[in-house]
Short mmCIF file of C-alpha atoms and ligand atoms in Angstrom, two decimals:
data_model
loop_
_atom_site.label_atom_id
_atom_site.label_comp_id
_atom_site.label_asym_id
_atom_site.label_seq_id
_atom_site.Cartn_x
_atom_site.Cartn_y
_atom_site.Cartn_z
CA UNK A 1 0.00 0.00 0.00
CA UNK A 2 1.28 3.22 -1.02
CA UNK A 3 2.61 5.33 2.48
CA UNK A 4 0.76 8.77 2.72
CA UNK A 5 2.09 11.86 4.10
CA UNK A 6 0.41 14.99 3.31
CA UNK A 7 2.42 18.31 4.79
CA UNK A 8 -0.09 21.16 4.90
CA UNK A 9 1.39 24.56 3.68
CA UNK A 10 -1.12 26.81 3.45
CA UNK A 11 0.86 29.68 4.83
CA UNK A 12 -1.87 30.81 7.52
CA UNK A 13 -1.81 27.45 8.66
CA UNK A 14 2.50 27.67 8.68
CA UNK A 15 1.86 31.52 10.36
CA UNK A 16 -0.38 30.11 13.45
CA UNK A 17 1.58 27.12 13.79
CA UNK A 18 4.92 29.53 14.35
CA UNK A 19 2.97 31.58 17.06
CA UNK A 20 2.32 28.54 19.01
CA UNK A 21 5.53 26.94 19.56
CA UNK A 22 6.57 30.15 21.08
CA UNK A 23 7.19 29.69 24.91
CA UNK A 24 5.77 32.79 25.68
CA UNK A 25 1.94 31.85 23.82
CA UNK A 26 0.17 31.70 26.96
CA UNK A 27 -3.08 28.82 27.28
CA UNK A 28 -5.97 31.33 25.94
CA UNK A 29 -3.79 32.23 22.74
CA UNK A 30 -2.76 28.24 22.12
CA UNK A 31 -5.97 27.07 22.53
CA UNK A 32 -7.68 29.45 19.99
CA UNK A 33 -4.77 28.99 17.25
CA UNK A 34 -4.93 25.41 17.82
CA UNK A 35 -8.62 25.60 17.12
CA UNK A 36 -8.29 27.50 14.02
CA UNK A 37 -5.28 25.62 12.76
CA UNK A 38 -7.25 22.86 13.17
CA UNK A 39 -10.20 24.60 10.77
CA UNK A 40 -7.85 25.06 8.04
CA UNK A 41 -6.76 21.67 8.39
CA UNK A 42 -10.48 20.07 8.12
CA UNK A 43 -10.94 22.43 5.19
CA UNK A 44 -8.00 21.33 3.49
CA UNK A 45 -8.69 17.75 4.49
CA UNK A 46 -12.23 17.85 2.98
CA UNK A 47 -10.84 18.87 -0.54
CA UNK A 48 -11.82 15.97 -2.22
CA UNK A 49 -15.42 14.77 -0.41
CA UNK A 50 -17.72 13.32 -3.16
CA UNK A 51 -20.96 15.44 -4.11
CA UNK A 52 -23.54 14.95 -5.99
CA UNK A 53 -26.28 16.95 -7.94
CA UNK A 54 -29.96 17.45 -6.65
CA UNK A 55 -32.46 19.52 -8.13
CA UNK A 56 -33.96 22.25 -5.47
CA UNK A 57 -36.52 24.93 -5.81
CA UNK A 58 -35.12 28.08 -5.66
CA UNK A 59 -37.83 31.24 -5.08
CA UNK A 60 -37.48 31.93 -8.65
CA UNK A 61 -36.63 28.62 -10.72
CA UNK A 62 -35.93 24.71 -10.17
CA UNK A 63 -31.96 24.32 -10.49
CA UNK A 64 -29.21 21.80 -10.04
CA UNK A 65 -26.89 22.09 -6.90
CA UNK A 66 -24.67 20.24 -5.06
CA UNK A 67 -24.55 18.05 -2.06
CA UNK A 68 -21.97 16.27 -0.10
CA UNK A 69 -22.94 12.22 -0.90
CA UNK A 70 -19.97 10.57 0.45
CA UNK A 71 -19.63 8.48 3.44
CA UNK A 72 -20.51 10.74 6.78
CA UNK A 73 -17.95 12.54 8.84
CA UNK A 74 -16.42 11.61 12.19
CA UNK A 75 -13.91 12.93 14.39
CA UNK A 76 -12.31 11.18 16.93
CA UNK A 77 -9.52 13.42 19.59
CA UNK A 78 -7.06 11.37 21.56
CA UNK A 79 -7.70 12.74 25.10
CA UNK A 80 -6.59 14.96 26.36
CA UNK A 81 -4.70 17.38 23.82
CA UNK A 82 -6.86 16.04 20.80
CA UNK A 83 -9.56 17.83 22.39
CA UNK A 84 -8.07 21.21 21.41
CA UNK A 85 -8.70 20.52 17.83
CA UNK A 86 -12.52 19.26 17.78
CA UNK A 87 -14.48 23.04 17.91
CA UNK A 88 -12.41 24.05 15.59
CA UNK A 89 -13.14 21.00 13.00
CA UNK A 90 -17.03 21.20 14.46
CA UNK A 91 -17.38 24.92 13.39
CA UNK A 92 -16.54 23.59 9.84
CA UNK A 93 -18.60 19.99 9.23
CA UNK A 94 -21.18 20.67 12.44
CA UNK A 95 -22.50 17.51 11.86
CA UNK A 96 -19.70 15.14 11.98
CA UNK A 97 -20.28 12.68 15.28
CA UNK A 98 -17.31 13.25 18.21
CA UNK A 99 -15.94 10.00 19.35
CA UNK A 100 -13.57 9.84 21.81
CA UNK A 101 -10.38 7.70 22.60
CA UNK A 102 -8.20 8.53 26.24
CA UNK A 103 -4.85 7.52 26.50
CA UNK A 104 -1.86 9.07 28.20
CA UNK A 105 1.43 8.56 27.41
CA UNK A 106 3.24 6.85 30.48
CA UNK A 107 6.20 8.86 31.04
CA UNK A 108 8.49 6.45 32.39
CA UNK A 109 7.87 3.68 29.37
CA UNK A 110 6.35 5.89 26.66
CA UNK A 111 3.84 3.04 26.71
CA UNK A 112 0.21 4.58 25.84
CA UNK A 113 -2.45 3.71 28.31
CA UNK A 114 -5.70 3.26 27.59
CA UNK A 115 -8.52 5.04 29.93
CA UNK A 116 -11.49 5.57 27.56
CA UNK A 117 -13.11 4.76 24.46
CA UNK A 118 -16.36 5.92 23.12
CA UNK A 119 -17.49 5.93 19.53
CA UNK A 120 -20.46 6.57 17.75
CA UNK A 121 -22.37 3.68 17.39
CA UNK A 122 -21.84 3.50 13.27
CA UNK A 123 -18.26 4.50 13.45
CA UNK A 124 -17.88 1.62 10.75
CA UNK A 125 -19.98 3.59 8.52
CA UNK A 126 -18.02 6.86 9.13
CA UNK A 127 -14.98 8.57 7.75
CA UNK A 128 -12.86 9.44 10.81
CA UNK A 129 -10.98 11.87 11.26
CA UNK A 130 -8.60 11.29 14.14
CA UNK A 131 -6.67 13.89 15.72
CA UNK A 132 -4.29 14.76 17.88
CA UNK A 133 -1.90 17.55 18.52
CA UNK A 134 1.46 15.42 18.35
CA UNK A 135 2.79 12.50 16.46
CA UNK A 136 5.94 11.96 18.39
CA UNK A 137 7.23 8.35 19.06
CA UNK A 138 3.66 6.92 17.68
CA UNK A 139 3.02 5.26 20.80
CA UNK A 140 -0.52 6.83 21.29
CA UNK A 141 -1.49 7.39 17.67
CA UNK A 142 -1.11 3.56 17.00
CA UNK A 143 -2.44 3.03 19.97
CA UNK A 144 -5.91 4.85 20.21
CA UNK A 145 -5.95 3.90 15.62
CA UNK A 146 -5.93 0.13 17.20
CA UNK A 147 -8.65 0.76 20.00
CA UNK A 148 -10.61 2.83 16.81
CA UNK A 149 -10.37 -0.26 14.55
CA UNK A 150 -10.95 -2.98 17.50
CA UNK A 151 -14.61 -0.59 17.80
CA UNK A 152 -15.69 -1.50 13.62
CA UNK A 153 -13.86 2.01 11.99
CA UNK A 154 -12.59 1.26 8.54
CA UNK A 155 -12.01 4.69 6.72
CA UNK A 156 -9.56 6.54 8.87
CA UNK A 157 -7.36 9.61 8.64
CA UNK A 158 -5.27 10.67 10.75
CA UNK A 159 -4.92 14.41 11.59
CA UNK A 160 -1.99 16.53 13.58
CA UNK A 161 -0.32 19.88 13.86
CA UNK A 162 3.32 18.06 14.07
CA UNK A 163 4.78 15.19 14.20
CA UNK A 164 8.80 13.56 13.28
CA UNK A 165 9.53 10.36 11.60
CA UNK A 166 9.81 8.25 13.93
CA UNK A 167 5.91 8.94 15.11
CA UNK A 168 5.04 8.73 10.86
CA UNK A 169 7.10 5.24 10.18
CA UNK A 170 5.60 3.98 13.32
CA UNK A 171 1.88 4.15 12.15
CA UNK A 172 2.76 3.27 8.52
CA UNK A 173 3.99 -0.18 10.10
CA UNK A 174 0.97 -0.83 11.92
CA UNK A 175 -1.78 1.40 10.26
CA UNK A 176 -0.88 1.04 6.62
CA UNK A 177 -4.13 1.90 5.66
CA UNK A 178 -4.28 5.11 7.83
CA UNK A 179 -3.13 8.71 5.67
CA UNK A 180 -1.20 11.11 7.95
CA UNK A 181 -1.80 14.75 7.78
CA UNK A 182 0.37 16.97 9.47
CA UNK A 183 1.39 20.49 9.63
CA UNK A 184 5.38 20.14 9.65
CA UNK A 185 7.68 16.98 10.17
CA UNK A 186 10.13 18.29 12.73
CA UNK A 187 13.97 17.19 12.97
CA UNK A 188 13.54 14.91 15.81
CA UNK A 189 12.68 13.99 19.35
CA UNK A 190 14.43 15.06 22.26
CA UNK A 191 16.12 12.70 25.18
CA UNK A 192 12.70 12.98 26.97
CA UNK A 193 11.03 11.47 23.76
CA UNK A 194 9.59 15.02 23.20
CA UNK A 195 9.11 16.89 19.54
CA UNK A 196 12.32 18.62 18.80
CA UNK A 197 11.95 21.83 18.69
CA UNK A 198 7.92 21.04 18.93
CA UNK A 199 6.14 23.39 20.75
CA UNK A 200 6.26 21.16 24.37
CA UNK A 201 3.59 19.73 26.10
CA UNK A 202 0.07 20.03 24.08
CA UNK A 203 -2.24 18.94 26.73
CA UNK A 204 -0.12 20.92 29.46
CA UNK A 205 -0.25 24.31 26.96
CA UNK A 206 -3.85 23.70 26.13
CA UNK A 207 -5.24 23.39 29.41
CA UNK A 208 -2.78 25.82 31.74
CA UNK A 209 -1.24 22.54 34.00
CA UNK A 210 1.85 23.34 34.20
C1 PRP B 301 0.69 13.71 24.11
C2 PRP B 301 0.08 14.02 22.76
C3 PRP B 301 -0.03 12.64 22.15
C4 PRP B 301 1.18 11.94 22.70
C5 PRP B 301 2.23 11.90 21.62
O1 PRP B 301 -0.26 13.25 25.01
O2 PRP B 301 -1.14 14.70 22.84
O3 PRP B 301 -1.22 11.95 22.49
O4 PRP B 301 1.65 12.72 23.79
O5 PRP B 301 3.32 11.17 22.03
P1 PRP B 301 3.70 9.76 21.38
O6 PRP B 301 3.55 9.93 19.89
O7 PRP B 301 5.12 9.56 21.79
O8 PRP B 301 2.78 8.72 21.95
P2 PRP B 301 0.11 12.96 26.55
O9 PRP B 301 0.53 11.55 26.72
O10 PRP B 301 1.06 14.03 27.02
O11 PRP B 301 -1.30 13.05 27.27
P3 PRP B 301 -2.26 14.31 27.47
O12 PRP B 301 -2.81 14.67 26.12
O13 PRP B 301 -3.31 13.76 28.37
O14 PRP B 301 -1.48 15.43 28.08
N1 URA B 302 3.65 14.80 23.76
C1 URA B 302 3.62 16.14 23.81
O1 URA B 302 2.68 16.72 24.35
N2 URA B 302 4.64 16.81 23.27
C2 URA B 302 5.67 16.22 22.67
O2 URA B 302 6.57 16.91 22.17
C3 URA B 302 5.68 14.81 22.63
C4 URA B 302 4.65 14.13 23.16
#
């Protein structure tokens, strides 16, 4: 299967993304930019939906117009820092379902732990959209795509702001199937098994705990 990458470069997208990796972005700026880089992202990411034609009555005359006809939309944030990203996406396709998958990232072992899982009940049906502010080792991505799957979900992308190659080879080994959208592929991790130079600790940056 070919391996799919796509790098977004839609400069506002590059432009918000530079604001918040700076230390000093304090919780209420990150959280907004993270929402709205996450609204260019669904826009971008919903390029290519299928549509079809339908014939509507306008006030003045019957006419052709389009509708979306292809599979329906979910999105699925890795808790907690995926979170950040859903209003953002919402404000865009309002009527995609939310699923949700927790898992933290055990700092001792890297190992991602599994806490919660909820999806909607025809997430096989569904095109998700799974998100999450960091790809960094993979651990959780793979993780919370194999607790998606395990749940019926067959059509998956996989959304984030940044990520390195280690985090991108690791889900094309075990989630072949699953395209990876990301905002910039950074040089590396760091000795802590954070995104070099990344902008830190999503969830902690998102929600002001640290
Ligand atoms: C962060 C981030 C990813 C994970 C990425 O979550 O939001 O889920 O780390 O790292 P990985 O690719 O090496 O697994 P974290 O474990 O800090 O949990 P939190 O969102 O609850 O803060
Ligand atoms: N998790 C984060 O929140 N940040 C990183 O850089 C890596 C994992």
């Amino acid at each position: 299967m070919e391996k799919h990458v796509h790098v977004f470069h839609h400069p506002l997208i590059q432009h918000k993304l530079g604001i918040i990796r700076e230390e000093s972005t304090g919780p209420k700026e990150f959280r907004e930019l993270v929402n709205e880089i996450a609204k260019l992202m669904a826009y971008e990411i919903t390029l290519d939906l299928p549509l079809t034609d339908v014939t509507v009555q306008t006030p003045v005359a019957k006419t052709t117009v389009k509708r979306l006809s292809g599979k329906k939309l979910g999105i699925v944030p890795i808790m907690r820092a995926g979170l950040g990203m859903v209003d953002g996406i919402l404000s865009l396709i309002p009527v995609a379902k939310v699923g949700h998958i927790g898992l933290y990232r055990d700092p001792e072992t890297l190992e991602a732990i599994e806490y919660y899982a909820k999806l909607p009940e025809d997430a096989g049906e569904r095109e998700l959209i799974v998100v999450d502010p960091m790809l960094a080792t993979g651990g959780s991505a793979s993780a919370a795509l194999t607790a998606i799957k395990k749940r019926g979900a067959k059509n998956i992308k996989f959304l984030c702001l940044i990520s390195v190659k280690e985090g991108i080879d690791r889900i094309h080994q075990d989630h072949p199937d699953v395209p990876i959208y990301t905002g910039a592929i950074d040089p590396g991790l760091n000795e802590k098994s954070y995104i070099d130079p990344g902008f830190g600790d999503a969830g902690d940056r998102l929600f002001g705990t640290k």
